[in-house]
PDB file of C-alpha atoms in Angstrom:
ATOM      1  CA  ASN A   1       1.295   2.755 -20.941  1.00 65.00           C
ATOM      2  CA  ALA A   2       2.013   5.449 -18.408  1.00 78.00           C
ATOM      3  CA  GLY A   3       0.142   3.331 -15.322  1.00 93.00           C
ATOM      4  CA  VAL A   4      -0.763   5.531 -12.718  1.00 95.00           C
ATOM      5  CA  THR A   5       0.246   9.282 -12.879  1.00 95.00           C
ATOM      6  CA  GLN A   6       0.560  11.221  -9.947  1.00 96.00           C
ATOM      7  CA  THR A   7       1.252  15.397 -10.011  1.00 95.00           C
ATOM      8  CA  PRO A   8       2.959  17.101  -8.436  1.00 96.00           C
ATOM      9  CA  LYS A   9       5.929  15.589  -7.510  1.00 95.00           C
ATOM     10  CA  PHE A  10       6.499  17.750  -4.454  1.00 96.00           C
ATOM     11  CA  GLN A  11       4.405  20.833  -3.026  1.00 96.00           C
ATOM     12  CA  VAL A  12       4.702  23.032  -0.015  1.00 97.00           C
ATOM     13  CA  LEU A  13       1.548  24.898   1.224  1.00 96.00           C
ATOM     14  CA  LYS A  14       0.876  27.215   3.788  1.00 97.00           C
ATOM     15  CA  THR A  15      -1.356  26.356   6.630  1.00 97.00           C
ATOM     16  CA  GLY A  16      -5.317  27.248   5.117  1.00 97.00           C
ATOM     17  CA  GLN A  17      -4.257  26.818   1.862  1.00 97.00           C
ATOM     18  CA  SER A  18      -6.149  24.459  -0.614  1.00 96.00           C
ATOM     19  CA  MET A  19      -4.427  22.329  -3.551  1.00 95.00           C
ATOM     20  CA  THR A  20      -5.997  19.477  -5.627  1.00 97.00           C
ATOM     21  CA  LEU A  21      -3.696  16.427  -6.199  1.00 97.00           C
ATOM     22  CA  GLN A  22      -4.071  14.978  -9.438  1.00 97.00           C
ATOM     23  CA  CYS A  23      -4.127  11.140 -10.133  1.00 97.00           C
ATOM     24  CA  ALA A  24      -4.562   9.600 -13.506  1.00 97.00           C
ATOM     25  CA  GLN A  25      -4.582   6.131 -14.922  1.00 96.00           C
ATOM     26  CA  ASP A  26      -4.855   4.674 -18.472  1.00 95.00           C
ATOM     27  CA  MET A  27      -5.532   0.999 -17.589  1.00 93.00           C
ATOM     28  CA  ASN A  28      -9.038   1.168 -17.418  1.00 92.00           C
ATOM     29  CA  HIS A  29      -9.399   0.411 -13.709  1.00 92.00           C
ATOM     30  CA  GLU A  30     -12.653   0.892 -12.351  1.00 91.00           C
ATOM     31  CA  TYR A  31     -10.958   0.596  -8.552  1.00 91.00           C
ATOM     32  CA  MET A  32      -8.951   4.282  -7.358  1.00 93.00           C
ATOM     33  CA  SER A  33      -7.690   4.778  -3.980  1.00 94.00           C
ATOM     34  CA  TRP A  34      -5.724   7.535  -2.127  1.00 96.00           C
ATOM     35  CA  TYR A  35      -3.519   6.818   0.761  1.00 96.00           C
ATOM     36  CA  ARG A  36      -1.203   8.482   2.725  1.00 96.00           C
ATOM     37  CA  GLN A  37       2.225   7.397   4.414  1.00 94.00           C
ATOM     38  CA  ASP A  38       3.847   8.535   7.765  1.00 93.00           C
ATOM     39  CA  PRO A  39       6.850   7.053   9.127  1.00 86.00           C
ATOM     40  CA  GLY A  40       6.228   4.092  11.174  1.00 84.00           C
ATOM     41  CA  MET A  41       2.386   4.091  10.042  1.00 86.00           C
ATOM     42  CA  GLY A  42       2.064   2.158   7.128  1.00 88.00           C
ATOM     43  CA  LEU A  43      -0.544   3.768   4.516  1.00 92.00           C
ATOM     44  CA  ARG A  44      -3.365   4.467   5.384  1.00 93.00           C
ATOM     45  CA  LEU A  45      -6.810   5.012   3.026  1.00 92.00           C
ATOM     46  CA  ILE A  46      -8.060   8.085   2.579  1.00 95.00           C
ATOM     47  CA  HIS A  47     -10.976   8.010   0.269  1.00 95.00           C
ATOM     48  CA  TYR A  48     -11.414   5.529  -2.444  1.00 92.00           C
ATOM     49  CA  SER A  49     -13.725   5.269  -5.434  1.00 92.00           C
ATOM     50  CA  VAL A  50     -15.197   1.558  -7.147  1.00 89.00           C
ATOM     51  CA  GLY A  51     -16.274   3.097 -10.334  1.00 91.00           C
ATOM     52  CA  ALA A  52     -17.078   6.655 -12.067  1.00 93.00           C
ATOM     53  CA  GLY A  53     -19.618   8.823  -9.968  1.00 94.00           C
ATOM     54  CA  ILE A  54     -19.119   6.707  -6.473  1.00 93.00           C
ATOM     55  CA  THR A  55     -16.667   7.364  -3.603  1.00 94.00           C
ATOM     56  CA  ASP A  56     -16.449   6.321  -0.113  1.00 92.00           C
ATOM     57  CA  GLN A  57     -14.742   7.048   2.780  1.00 93.00           C
ATOM     58  CA  GLY A  58     -10.988   5.365   4.345  1.00 90.00           C
ATOM     59  CA  GLU A  59      -9.473   5.036   7.703  1.00 89.00           C
ATOM     60  CA  VAL A  60      -8.599   8.573   7.749  1.00 94.00           C
ATOM     61  CA  PRO A  61     -10.913  11.116   5.385  1.00 96.00           C
ATOM     62  CA  ASN A  62     -11.419  14.190   7.537  1.00 95.00           C
ATOM     63  CA  GLY A  63      -9.855  17.600   5.725  1.00 95.00           C
ATOM     64  CA  TYR A  64     -10.055  15.922   2.267  1.00 97.00           C
ATOM     65  CA  ASN A  65     -12.670  15.662  -0.457  1.00 97.00           C
ATOM     66  CA  VAL A  66     -12.392  13.411  -3.618  1.00 97.00           C
ATOM     67  CA  SER A  67     -14.974  13.327  -6.496  1.00 96.00           C
ATOM     68  CA  ARG A  68     -14.718  10.791  -9.368  1.00 96.00           C
ATOM     69  CA  SER A  69     -16.259  12.421 -13.042  1.00 96.00           C
ATOM     70  CA  THR A  70     -14.448  10.069 -15.445  1.00 96.00           C
ATOM     71  CA  THR A  71     -12.810   6.066 -14.759  1.00 95.00           C
ATOM     72  CA  GLU A  72      -9.690   8.035 -15.474  1.00 96.00           C
ATOM     73  CA  ASP A  73      -8.921  10.679 -12.954  1.00 97.00           C
ATOM     74  CA  PHE A  74      -9.447  10.788  -9.180  1.00 98.00           C
ATOM     75  CA  PRO A  75      -8.122  14.292  -7.896  1.00 98.00           C
ATOM     76  CA  LEU A  76      -7.988  14.623  -3.764  1.00 98.00           C
ATOM     77  CA  ARG A  77      -8.580  18.087  -2.250  1.00 97.00           C
ATOM     78  CA  LEU A  78      -7.111  19.255   0.575  1.00 96.00           C
ATOM     79  CA  LEU A  79      -9.721  22.124   1.806  1.00 91.00           C
ATOM     80  CA  SER A  80      -7.680  24.080   4.036  1.00 96.00           C
ATOM     81  CA  ALA A  81      -4.126  22.442   4.424  1.00 96.00           C
ATOM     82  CA  ALA A  82      -2.956  21.778   8.259  1.00 97.00           C
ATOM     83  CA  PRO A  83       0.296  21.019   9.223  1.00 96.00           C
ATOM     84  CA  SER A  84      -0.676  17.541  10.060  1.00 96.00           C
ATOM     85  CA  GLN A  85      -1.387  16.799   6.609  1.00 97.00           C
ATOM     86  CA  THR A  86       2.173  16.738   5.833  1.00 97.00           C
ATOM     87  CA  SER A  87       2.742  13.669   4.454  1.00 97.00           C
ATOM     88  CA  VAL A  88       3.368  11.723   1.294  1.00 95.00           C
ATOM     89  CA  TYR A  89       0.343  11.284  -0.704  1.00 97.00           C
ATOM     90  CA  PHE A  90       0.020   7.889  -2.993  1.00 95.00           C
ATOM     91  CA  CYS A  91      -2.918   6.992  -5.682  1.00 96.00           C
ATOM     92  CA  ALA A  92      -3.262   3.413  -6.657  1.00 93.00           C
ATOM     93  CA  SER A  93      -5.516   1.440  -8.907  1.00 93.00           C
ATOM     94  CA  SER A  94      -6.634  -1.826 -10.030  1.00 90.00           C
ATOM     95  CA  TYR A  95      -9.463  -3.689 -12.178  1.00 87.00           C
ATOM     96  CA  SER A  96     -11.595  -4.188  -9.612  1.00 77.00           C
ATOM     97  CA  HIS A  97     -11.500  -3.801  -5.604  1.00 63.00           C
ATOM     98  CA  PHE A  98     -11.701  -7.640  -4.333  1.00 63.00           C
ATOM     99  CA  ARG A  99      -8.338  -9.130  -5.251  1.00 66.00           C
ATOM    100  CA  GLU A 100      -6.712  -7.838  -7.542  1.00 76.00           C
ATOM    101  CA  LYS A 101      -3.261  -6.157  -7.058  1.00 83.00           C
ATOM    102  CA  LEU A 102      -3.045  -2.151  -6.776  1.00 88.00           C
ATOM    103  CA  PHE A 103      -1.004  -0.465  -8.842  1.00 91.00           C
ATOM    104  CA  PHE A 104       1.104   2.173  -7.361  1.00 92.00           C
ATOM    105  CA  GLY A 105       1.593   6.138  -8.325  1.00 93.00           C
ATOM    106  CA  SER A 106       5.272   7.750  -7.581  1.00 92.00           C
ATOM    107  CA  GLY A 107       3.971   9.676  -4.822  1.00 93.00           C
ATOM    108  CA  THR A 108       3.536  13.488  -3.922  1.00 96.00           C
ATOM    109  CA  GLN A 109       5.176  14.746  -0.938  1.00 95.00           C
ATOM    110  CA  LEU A 110       3.125  17.426   0.711  1.00 97.00           C
ATOM    111  CA  SER A 111       4.598  19.906   3.249  1.00 97.00           C
ATOM    112  CA  VAL A 112       2.171  22.258   5.036  1.00 97.00           C
ATOM    113  CA  LEU A 113       4.165  24.982   7.041  1.00 96.00           C
TER     114      LEU A 113
ATOM    115  CA  ALA B   1     -12.661  -4.487  10.786  1.00 77.00           C
ATOM    116  CA  GLN B   2      -9.305  -6.077  10.339  1.00 82.00           C
ATOM    117  CA  SER B   3      -5.666  -5.219  11.508  1.00 89.00           C
ATOM    118  CA  VAL B   4      -2.212  -5.842  10.410  1.00 94.00           C
ATOM    119  CA  THR B   5       0.598  -6.092  13.014  1.00 95.00           C
ATOM    120  CA  GLN B   6       4.062  -6.403  11.547  1.00 96.00           C
ATOM    121  CA  LEU B   7       6.259  -7.827  14.124  1.00 93.00           C
ATOM    122  CA  ASP B   8       9.228  -5.593  13.367  1.00 95.00           C
ATOM    123  CA  SER B   9      10.124  -2.359  12.279  1.00 94.00           C
ATOM    124  CA  GLN B  10      13.590  -2.675  10.907  1.00 96.00           C
ATOM    125  CA  VAL B  11      15.356  -6.340  10.085  1.00 98.00           C
ATOM    126  CA  PRO B  12      19.272  -6.444   9.117  1.00 97.00           C
ATOM    127  CA  VAL B  13      20.642  -8.973   7.591  1.00 97.00           C
ATOM    128  CA  PHE B  14      24.034  -9.856   6.142  1.00 97.00           C
ATOM    129  CA  GLU B  15      23.917 -10.596   1.938  1.00 97.00           C
ATOM    130  CA  GLU B  16      22.926 -14.353   1.159  1.00 97.00           C
ATOM    131  CA  ALA B  17      21.576 -15.090   4.163  1.00 98.00           C
ATOM    132  CA  PRO B  18      17.384 -16.498   4.855  1.00 98.00           C
ATOM    133  CA  VAL B  19      15.472 -13.658   6.079  1.00 98.00           C
ATOM    134  CA  GLU B  20      11.724 -14.042   7.325  1.00 98.00           C
ATOM    135  CA  LEU B  21       9.306 -10.834   7.860  1.00 98.00           C
ATOM    136  CA  ARG B  22       6.700 -11.407  10.494  1.00 98.00           C
ATOM    137  CA  CYS B  23       3.025 -10.687   9.897  1.00 97.00           C
ATOM    138  CA  ASN B  24      -0.115 -11.089  11.984  1.00 97.00           C
ATOM    139  CA  TYR B  25      -3.547 -10.126  11.363  1.00 95.00           C
ATOM    140  CA  SER B  26      -7.021  -9.851  13.016  1.00 93.00           C
ATOM    141  CA  SER B  27     -10.030 -10.084  11.490  1.00 89.00           C
ATOM    142  CA  SER B  28     -13.581 -11.516  11.869  1.00 87.00           C
ATOM    143  CA  VAL B  29     -13.957 -12.388   8.339  1.00 87.00           C
ATOM    144  CA  SER B  30     -12.298 -14.476   5.936  1.00 88.00           C
ATOM    145  CA  VAL B  31      -9.463 -12.439   3.935  1.00 89.00           C
ATOM    146  CA  TYR B  32      -6.787 -11.741   1.127  1.00 91.00           C
ATOM    147  CA  LEU B  33      -3.569 -11.290   1.975  1.00 93.00           C
ATOM    148  CA  PHE B  34      -0.924  -9.220   0.223  1.00 94.00           C
ATOM    149  CA  TRP B  35       2.878  -8.137   0.730  1.00 96.00           C
ATOM    150  CA  TYR B  36       4.375  -4.940  -1.334  1.00 95.00           C
ATOM    151  CA  VAL B  37       7.692  -3.931  -1.503  1.00 96.00           C
ATOM    152  CA  GLN B  38       8.530  -0.061  -1.623  1.00 93.00           C
ATOM    153  CA  TYR B  39      12.313   0.757  -2.744  1.00 92.00           C
ATOM    154  CA  PRO B  40      13.737   3.971  -1.849  1.00 87.00           C
ATOM    155  CA  ASN B  41      11.484   7.062  -3.695  1.00 82.00           C
ATOM    156  CA  GLN B  42       9.150   4.630  -5.432  1.00 85.00           C
ATOM    157  CA  GLY B  43       5.358   3.639  -5.266  1.00 86.00           C
ATOM    158  CA  LEU B  44       4.656  -0.049  -3.769  1.00 90.00           C
ATOM    159  CA  GLN B  45       4.582  -2.802  -5.849  1.00 92.00           C
ATOM    160  CA  LEU B  46       2.887  -6.232  -5.441  1.00 92.00           C
ATOM    161  CA  LEU B  47       5.340  -9.089  -3.968  1.00 95.00           C
ATOM    162  CA  LEU B  48       2.935 -11.823  -4.227  1.00 95.00           C
ATOM    163  CA  LYS B  49      -0.670 -12.864  -2.365  1.00 93.00           C
ATOM    164  CA  TYR B  50      -2.670 -15.184  -1.307  1.00 93.00           C
ATOM    165  CA  LEU B  51      -6.497 -15.983  -2.221  1.00 89.00           C
ATOM    166  CA  SER B  52      -7.218 -19.509  -2.093  1.00 86.00           C
ATOM    167  CA  GLY B  53      -5.799 -23.074  -2.279  1.00 87.00           C
ATOM    168  CA  SER B  54      -2.424 -23.930  -1.113  1.00 89.00           C
ATOM    169  CA  THR B  55      -1.062 -22.016   1.725  1.00 91.00           C
ATOM    170  CA  LEU B  56       2.373 -21.470   0.482  1.00 95.00           C
ATOM    171  CA  VAL B  57       2.566 -18.764  -2.315  1.00 95.00           C
ATOM    172  CA  LYS B  58       5.696 -18.005  -4.364  1.00 96.00           C
ATOM    173  CA  GLY B  59       5.878 -14.436  -5.433  1.00 94.00           C
ATOM    174  CA  ILE B  60       8.852 -12.322  -7.372  1.00 93.00           C
ATOM    175  CA  ASN B  61      12.321 -11.726  -6.729  1.00 93.00           C
ATOM    176  CA  GLY B  62      12.390 -15.271  -4.990  1.00 96.00           C
ATOM    177  CA  PHE B  63      10.126 -14.327  -1.813  1.00 97.00           C
ATOM    178  CA  GLU B  64       7.421 -16.605  -0.338  1.00 97.00           C
ATOM    179  CA  ALA B  65       5.253 -16.396   2.368  1.00 97.00           C
ATOM    180  CA  GLU B  66       3.347 -18.968   3.961  1.00 95.00           C
ATOM    181  CA  PHE B  67      -0.445 -18.224   5.536  1.00 95.00           C
ATOM    182  CA  ASN B  68      -1.326 -20.019   8.583  1.00 94.00           C
ATOM    183  CA  LYS B  69      -4.882 -19.534   9.271  1.00 91.00           C
ATOM    184  CA  SER B  70      -4.936 -21.031  13.003  1.00 92.00           C
ATOM    185  CA  GLN B  71      -1.988 -18.458  13.786  1.00 92.00           C
ATOM    186  CA  THR B  72      -3.501 -15.705  11.808  1.00 94.00           C
ATOM    187  CA  SER B  73      -0.123 -15.389  10.041  1.00 96.00           C
ATOM    188  CA  PHE B  74       1.757 -14.378   6.797  1.00 97.00           C
ATOM    189  CA  HIS B  75       5.400 -14.328   6.857  1.00 98.00           C
ATOM    190  CA  LEU B  76       7.246 -13.574   4.345  1.00 98.00           C
ATOM    191  CA  ARG B  77      10.680 -15.443   3.506  1.00 98.00           C
ATOM    192  CA  LYS B  78      13.532 -15.767   1.453  1.00 98.00           C
ATOM    193  CA  PRO B  79      16.441 -18.151   1.608  1.00 97.00           C
ATOM    194  CA  SER B  80      19.411 -15.625   0.750  1.00 97.00           C
ATOM    195  CA  VAL B  81      18.822 -12.000   0.282  1.00 97.00           C
ATOM    196  CA  HIS B  82      20.708  -9.495  -1.930  1.00 97.00           C
ATOM    197  CA  ILE B  83      21.847  -6.315  -1.639  1.00 96.00           C
ATOM    198  CA  SER B  84      19.222  -5.370  -4.128  1.00 95.00           C
ATOM    199  CA  ASP B  85      16.544  -6.486  -1.494  1.00 96.00           C
ATOM    200  CA  THR B  86      17.094  -3.524   0.868  1.00 97.00           C
ATOM    201  CA  ALA B  87      13.445  -1.896   0.710  1.00 97.00           C
ATOM    202  CA  GLU B  88      10.406  -1.302   3.053  1.00 96.00           C
ATOM    203  CA  TYR B  89       8.422  -4.300   2.894  1.00 97.00           C
ATOM    204  CA  PHE B  90       4.596  -4.256   3.521  1.00 96.00           C
ATOM    205  CA  CYS B  91       1.908  -6.561   4.555  1.00 96.00           C
ATOM    206  CA  ALA B  92      -1.773  -6.095   3.767  1.00 94.00           C
ATOM    207  CA  VAL B  93      -5.298  -7.483   4.255  1.00 92.00           C
ATOM    208  CA  THR B  94      -8.786  -7.227   2.987  1.00 88.00           C
ATOM    209  CA  PRO B  95     -11.551  -8.859   3.817  1.00 85.00           C
ATOM    210  CA  VAL B  96     -13.008 -11.366   0.937  1.00 82.00           C
ATOM    211  CA  GLY B  97     -15.757  -9.683  -0.864  1.00 73.00           C
ATOM    212  CA  TYR B  98     -14.758  -6.421   0.750  1.00 67.00           C
ATOM    213  CA  GLY B  99     -12.502  -3.459  -0.805  1.00 66.00           C
ATOM    214  CA  LYS B 100     -10.828  -2.106   1.970  1.00 76.00           C
ATOM    215  CA  LEU B 101      -6.967  -2.990   1.818  1.00 84.00           C
ATOM    216  CA  THR B 102      -5.596  -2.181   5.048  1.00 89.00           C
ATOM    217  CA  PHE B 103      -1.631  -2.152   5.484  1.00 92.00           C
ATOM    218  CA  GLY B 104       1.102  -2.808   8.261  1.00 94.00           C
ATOM    219  CA  GLN B 105       2.990  -0.361   9.723  1.00 94.00           C
ATOM    220  CA  GLY B 106       6.044  -1.798   7.253  1.00 95.00           C
ATOM    221  CA  THR B 107       9.356  -3.494   7.869  1.00 96.00           C
ATOM    222  CA  ILE B 108      12.580  -1.847   6.499  1.00 96.00           C
ATOM    223  CA  LEU B 109      14.808  -4.547   5.211  1.00 97.00           C
ATOM    224  CA  THR B 110      18.447  -3.841   5.076  1.00 97.00           C
ATOM    225  CA  VAL B 111      20.847  -6.085   3.385  1.00 97.00           C
ATOM    226  CA  HIS B 112      24.538  -5.757   4.469  1.00 96.00           C
ATOM    227  CA  PRO B 113      27.651  -6.689   2.512  1.00 95.00           C
TER     228      PRO B 113
END
């Protein structure tokens, strides 16, 4: 099993550019989520999904879009990148959203200039 | 809404010494509690979780945590640390029956020889 796979690992964008961070899991998990990690702030939830076709906002959704057309994939789209979106992004999944542990990807380090 | 406060941003200790990483939470409903560990340049891994039952929870790598409902705390302990325990540790909480996992700010544990 590959687990949770995130691509790319590193990305540099210019302000105003758009891009998609990819996340795929091969564990048939219903729940998938995106977090951003900033120094001294822990991980903050951006968006999450409890199944294909269902998404919802987390704590910091502004500037990001998601969709969940399949169980396996949960891409995160930055519509118009801003320097405030410079961060490390983690995708995570679990069997359900109530009590199961999250499996994390290895992260995407994004810099917006 | 729930919140998590990790009381120490950095904890330096010597090898083989005991350590306690403190976590307090706030919630108006019952919660599930988790501790995750992040080694350098990696995603997060689950150390242990409290769902119900015994308030003393044992996890991987010799770590344990005690749930104290009256003090709304979930402190992480290890009786004797190793150099390999150097990492960042995150406390997290989710309300029972609801899927938004909220993380604390993180505590960097540095074990010195």
